[in-house]
PDB file of C-alpha atoms in Angstrom:
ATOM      1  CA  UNK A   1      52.241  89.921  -3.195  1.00 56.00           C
ATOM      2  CA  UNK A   2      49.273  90.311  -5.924  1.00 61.00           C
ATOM      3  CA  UNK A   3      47.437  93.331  -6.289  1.00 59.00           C
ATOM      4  CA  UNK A   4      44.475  92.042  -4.390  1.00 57.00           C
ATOM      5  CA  UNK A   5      45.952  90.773  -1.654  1.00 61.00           C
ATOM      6  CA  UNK A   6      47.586  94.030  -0.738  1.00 48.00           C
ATOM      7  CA  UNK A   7      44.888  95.833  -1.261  1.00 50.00           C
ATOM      8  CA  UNK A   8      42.899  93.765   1.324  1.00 55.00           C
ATOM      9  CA  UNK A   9      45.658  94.005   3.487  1.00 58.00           C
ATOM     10  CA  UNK A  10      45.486  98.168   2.884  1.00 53.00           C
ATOM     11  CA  UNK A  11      41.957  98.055   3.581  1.00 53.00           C
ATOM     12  CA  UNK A  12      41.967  95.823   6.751  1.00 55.00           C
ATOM     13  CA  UNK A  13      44.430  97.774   8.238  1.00 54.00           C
ATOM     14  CA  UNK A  14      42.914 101.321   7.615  1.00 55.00           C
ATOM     15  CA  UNK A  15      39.678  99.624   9.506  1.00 53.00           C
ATOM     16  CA  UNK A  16      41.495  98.386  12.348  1.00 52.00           C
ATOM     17  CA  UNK A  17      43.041 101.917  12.409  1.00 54.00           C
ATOM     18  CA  UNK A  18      39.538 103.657  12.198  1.00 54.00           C
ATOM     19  CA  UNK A  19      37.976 101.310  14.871  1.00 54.00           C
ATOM     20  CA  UNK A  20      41.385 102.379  17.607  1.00 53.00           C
ATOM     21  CA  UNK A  21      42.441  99.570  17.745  1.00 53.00           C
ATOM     22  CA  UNK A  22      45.734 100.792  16.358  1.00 52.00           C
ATOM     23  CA  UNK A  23      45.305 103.927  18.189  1.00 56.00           C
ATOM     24  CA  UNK A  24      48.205 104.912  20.052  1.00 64.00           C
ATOM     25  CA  UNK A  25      46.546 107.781  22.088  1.00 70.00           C
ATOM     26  CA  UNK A  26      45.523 106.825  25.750  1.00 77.00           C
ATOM     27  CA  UNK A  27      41.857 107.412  26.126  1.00 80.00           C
ATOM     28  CA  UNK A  28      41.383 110.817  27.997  1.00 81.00           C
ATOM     29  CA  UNK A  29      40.844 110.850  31.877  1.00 79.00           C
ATOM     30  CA  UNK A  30      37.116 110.735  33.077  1.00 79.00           C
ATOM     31  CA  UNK A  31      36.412 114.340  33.360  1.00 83.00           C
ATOM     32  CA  UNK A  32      35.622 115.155  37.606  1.00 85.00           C
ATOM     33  CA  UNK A  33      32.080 114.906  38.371  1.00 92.00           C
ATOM     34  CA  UNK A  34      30.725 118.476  38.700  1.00 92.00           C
ATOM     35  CA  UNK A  35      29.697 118.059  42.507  1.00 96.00           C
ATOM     36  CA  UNK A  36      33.165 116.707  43.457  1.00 96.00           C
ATOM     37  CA  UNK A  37      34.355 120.548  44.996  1.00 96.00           C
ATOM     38  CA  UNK A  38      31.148 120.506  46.780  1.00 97.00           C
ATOM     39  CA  UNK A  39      31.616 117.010  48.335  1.00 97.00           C
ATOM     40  CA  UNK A  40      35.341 118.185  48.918  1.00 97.00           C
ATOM     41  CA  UNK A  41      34.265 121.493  50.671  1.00 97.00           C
ATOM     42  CA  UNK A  42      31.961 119.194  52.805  1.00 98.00           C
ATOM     43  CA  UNK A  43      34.544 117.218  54.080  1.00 97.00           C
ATOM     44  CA  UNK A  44      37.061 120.315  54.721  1.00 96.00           C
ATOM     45  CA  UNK A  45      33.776 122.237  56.510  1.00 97.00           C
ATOM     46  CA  UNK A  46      33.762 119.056  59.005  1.00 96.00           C
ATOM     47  CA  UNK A  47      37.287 118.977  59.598  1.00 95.00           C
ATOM     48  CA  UNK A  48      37.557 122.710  60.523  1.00 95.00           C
ATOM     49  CA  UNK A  49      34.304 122.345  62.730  1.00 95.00           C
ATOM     50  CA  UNK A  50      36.107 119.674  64.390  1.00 94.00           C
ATOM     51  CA  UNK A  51      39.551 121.463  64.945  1.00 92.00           C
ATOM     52  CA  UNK A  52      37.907 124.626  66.563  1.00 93.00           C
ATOM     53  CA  UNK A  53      36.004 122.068  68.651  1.00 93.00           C
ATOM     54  CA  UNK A  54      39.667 120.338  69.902  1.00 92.00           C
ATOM     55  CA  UNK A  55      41.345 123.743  69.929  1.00 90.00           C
ATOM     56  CA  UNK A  56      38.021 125.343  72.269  1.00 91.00           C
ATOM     57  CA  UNK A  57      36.304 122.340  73.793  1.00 91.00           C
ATOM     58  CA  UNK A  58      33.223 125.024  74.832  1.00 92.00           C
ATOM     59  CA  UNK A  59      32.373 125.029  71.735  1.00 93.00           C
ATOM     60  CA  UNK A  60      31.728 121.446  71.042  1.00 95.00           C
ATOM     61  CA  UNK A  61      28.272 121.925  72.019  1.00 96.00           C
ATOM     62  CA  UNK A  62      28.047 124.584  68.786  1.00 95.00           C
ATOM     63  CA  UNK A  63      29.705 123.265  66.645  1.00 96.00           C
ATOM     64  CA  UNK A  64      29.367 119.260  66.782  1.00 96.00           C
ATOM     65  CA  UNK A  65      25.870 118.958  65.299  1.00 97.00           C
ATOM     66  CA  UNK A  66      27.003 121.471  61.919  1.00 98.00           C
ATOM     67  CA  UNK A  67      30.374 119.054  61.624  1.00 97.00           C
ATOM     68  CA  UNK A  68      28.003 116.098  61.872  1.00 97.00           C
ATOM     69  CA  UNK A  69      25.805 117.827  59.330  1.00 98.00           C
ATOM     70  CA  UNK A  70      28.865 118.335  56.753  1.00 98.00           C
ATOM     71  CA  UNK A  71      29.630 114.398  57.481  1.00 97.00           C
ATOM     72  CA  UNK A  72      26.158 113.900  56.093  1.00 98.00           C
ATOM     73  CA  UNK A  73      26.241 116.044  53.240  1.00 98.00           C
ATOM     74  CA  UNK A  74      29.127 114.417  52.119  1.00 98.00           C
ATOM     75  CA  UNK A  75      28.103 110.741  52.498  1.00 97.00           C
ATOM     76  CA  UNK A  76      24.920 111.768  50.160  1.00 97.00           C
ATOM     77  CA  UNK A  77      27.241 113.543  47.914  1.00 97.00           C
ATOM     78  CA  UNK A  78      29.655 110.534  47.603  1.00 97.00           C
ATOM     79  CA  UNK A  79      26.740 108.344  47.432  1.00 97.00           C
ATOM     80  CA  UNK A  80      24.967 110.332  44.243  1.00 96.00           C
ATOM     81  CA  UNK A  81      28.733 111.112  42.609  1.00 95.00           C
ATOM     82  CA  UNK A  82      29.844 107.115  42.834  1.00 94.00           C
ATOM     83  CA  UNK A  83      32.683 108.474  44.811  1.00 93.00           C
ATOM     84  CA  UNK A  84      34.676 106.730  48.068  1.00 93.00           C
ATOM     85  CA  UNK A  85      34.847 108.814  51.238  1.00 94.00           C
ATOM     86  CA  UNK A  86      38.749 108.981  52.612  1.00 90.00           C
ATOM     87  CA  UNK A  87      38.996 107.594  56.096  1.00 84.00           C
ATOM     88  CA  UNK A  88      38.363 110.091  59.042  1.00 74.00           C
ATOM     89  CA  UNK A  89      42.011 111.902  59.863  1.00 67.00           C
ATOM     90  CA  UNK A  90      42.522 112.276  63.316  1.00 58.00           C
ATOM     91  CA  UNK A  91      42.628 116.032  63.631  1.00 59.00           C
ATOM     92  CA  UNK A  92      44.820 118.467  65.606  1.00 60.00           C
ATOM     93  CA  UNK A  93      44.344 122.005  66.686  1.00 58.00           C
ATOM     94  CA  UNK A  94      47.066 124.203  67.913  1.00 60.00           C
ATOM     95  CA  UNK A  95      45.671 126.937  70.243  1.00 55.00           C
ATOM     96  CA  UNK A  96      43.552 129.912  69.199  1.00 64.00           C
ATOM     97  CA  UNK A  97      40.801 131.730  70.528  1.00 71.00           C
ATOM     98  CA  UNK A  98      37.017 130.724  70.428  1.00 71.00           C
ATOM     99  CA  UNK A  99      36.331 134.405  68.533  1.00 74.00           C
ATOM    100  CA  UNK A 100      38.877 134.157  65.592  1.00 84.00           C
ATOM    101  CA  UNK A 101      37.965 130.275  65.560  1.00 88.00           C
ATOM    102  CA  UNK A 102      34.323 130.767  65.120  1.00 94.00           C
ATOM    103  CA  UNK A 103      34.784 134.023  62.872  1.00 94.00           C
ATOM    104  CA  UNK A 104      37.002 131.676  60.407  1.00 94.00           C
ATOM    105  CA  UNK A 105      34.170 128.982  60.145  1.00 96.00           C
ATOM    106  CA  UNK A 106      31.565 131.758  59.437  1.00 97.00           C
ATOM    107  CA  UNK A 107      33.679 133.140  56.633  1.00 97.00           C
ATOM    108  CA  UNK A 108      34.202 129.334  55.653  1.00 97.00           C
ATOM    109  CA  UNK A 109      30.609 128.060  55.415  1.00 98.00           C
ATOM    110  CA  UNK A 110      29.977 131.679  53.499  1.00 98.00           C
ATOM    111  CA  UNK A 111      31.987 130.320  50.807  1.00 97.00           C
ATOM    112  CA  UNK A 112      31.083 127.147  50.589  1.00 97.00           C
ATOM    113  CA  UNK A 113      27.471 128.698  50.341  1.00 98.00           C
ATOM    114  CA  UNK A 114      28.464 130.292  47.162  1.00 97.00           C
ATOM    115  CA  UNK A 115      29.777 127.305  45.773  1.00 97.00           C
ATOM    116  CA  UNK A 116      26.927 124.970  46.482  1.00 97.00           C
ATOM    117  CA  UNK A 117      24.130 127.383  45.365  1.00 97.00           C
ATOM    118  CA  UNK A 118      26.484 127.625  41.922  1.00 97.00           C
ATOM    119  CA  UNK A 119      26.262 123.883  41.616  1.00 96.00           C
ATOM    120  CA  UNK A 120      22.741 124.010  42.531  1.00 96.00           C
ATOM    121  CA  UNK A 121      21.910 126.266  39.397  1.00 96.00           C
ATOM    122  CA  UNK A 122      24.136 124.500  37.207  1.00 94.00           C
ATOM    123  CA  UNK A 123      23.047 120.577  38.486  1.00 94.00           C
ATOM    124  CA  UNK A 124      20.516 118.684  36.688  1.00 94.00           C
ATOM    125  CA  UNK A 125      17.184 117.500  38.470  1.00 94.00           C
ATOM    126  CA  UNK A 126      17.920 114.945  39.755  1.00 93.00           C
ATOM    127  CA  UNK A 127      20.477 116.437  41.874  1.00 96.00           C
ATOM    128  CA  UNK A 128      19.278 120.372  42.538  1.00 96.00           C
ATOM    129  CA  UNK A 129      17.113 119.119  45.255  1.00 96.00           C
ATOM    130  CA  UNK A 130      20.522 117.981  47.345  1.00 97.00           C
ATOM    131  CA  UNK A 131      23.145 120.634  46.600  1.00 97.00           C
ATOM    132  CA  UNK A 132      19.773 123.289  47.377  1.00 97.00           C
ATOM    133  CA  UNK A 133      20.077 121.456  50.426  1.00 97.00           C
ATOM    134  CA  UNK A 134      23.237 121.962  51.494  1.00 98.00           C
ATOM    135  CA  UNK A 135      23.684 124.960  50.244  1.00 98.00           C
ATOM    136  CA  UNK A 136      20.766 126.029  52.755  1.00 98.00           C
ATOM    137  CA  UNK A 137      22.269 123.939  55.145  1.00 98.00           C
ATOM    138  CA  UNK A 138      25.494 125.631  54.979  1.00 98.00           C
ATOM    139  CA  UNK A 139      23.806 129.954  54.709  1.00 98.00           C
ATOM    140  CA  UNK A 140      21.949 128.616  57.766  1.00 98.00           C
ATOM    141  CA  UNK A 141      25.363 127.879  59.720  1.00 98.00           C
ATOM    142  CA  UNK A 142      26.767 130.811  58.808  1.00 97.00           C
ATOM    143  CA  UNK A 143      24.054 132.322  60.676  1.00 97.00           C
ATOM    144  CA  UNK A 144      24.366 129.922  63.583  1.00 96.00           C
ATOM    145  CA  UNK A 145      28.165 130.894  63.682  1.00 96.00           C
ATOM    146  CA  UNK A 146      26.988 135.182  64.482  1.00 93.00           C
TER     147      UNK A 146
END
């Protein structure tokens, strides 16, 4: 091989190196959108509503409308994030008693507070306005749940 040629071949090489395409390294995984534990809190909050509501059916009246409300928070969430929604689980209770049950969701939705008003400080414009929202929604079920 001539001088020239191999040089050419050095340099086209090193370029297809420097472009990746050589580039054994898979590319990194998408970090998780920022609002994804506030989505997934959403969908836990719901779920939890709903098994106090199967394990005390007086309480459905309580505690249906702040499930629903989680539902919605997370279909908005999903929606802004570009994220799917898992199916609806059928859920299952075992017994407990109304007081623990609604003393659990309180303590629940208290948390999940924190978290969304910590998104909301740390989300960009275009998104504060929602995870405010919620995390209103959710201080003002906390208070429902006294």
């Amino acid at each position: 091989m001539k001088r020239r040629q191999l040089l050419g071949t050095a340099v086209s090489v090193s370029a297809l190196a420097g472009c990746g395409f050589l580039d054994d390294d898979p590319e990194p995984a998408p970090r998780p959108d920022a609002l994804q534990p506030v989505l997934d809190e959403a969908l836990k909050l719901a779920a939890a509503h709903d098994r106090a509501v199967l394990a005390e059916p007086g309480l459905e009246k309580r505690l249906t409308p702040l499930a629903a409300d989680h539902r919605a928070h997370a279909a908005e969430l999903a929606k802004v994030i570009g994220a799917t929604l898992p199916s609806p689980a059928a859920s299952s209770a075992p017994p407990s008693d109304a007081a623990k049950s609604v003393a659990a969701l309180r303590k629940a939705e208290q948390a999940a507070q924190k978290t969304a008003a910590a998104a909301c400080r740390a989300a960009p414009a275009n998104r504060a306005a929602l995870v405010g929202s919620i995390a209103a929604a959710r201080a003002a079920h906390a208070e429902a749940l006294r």
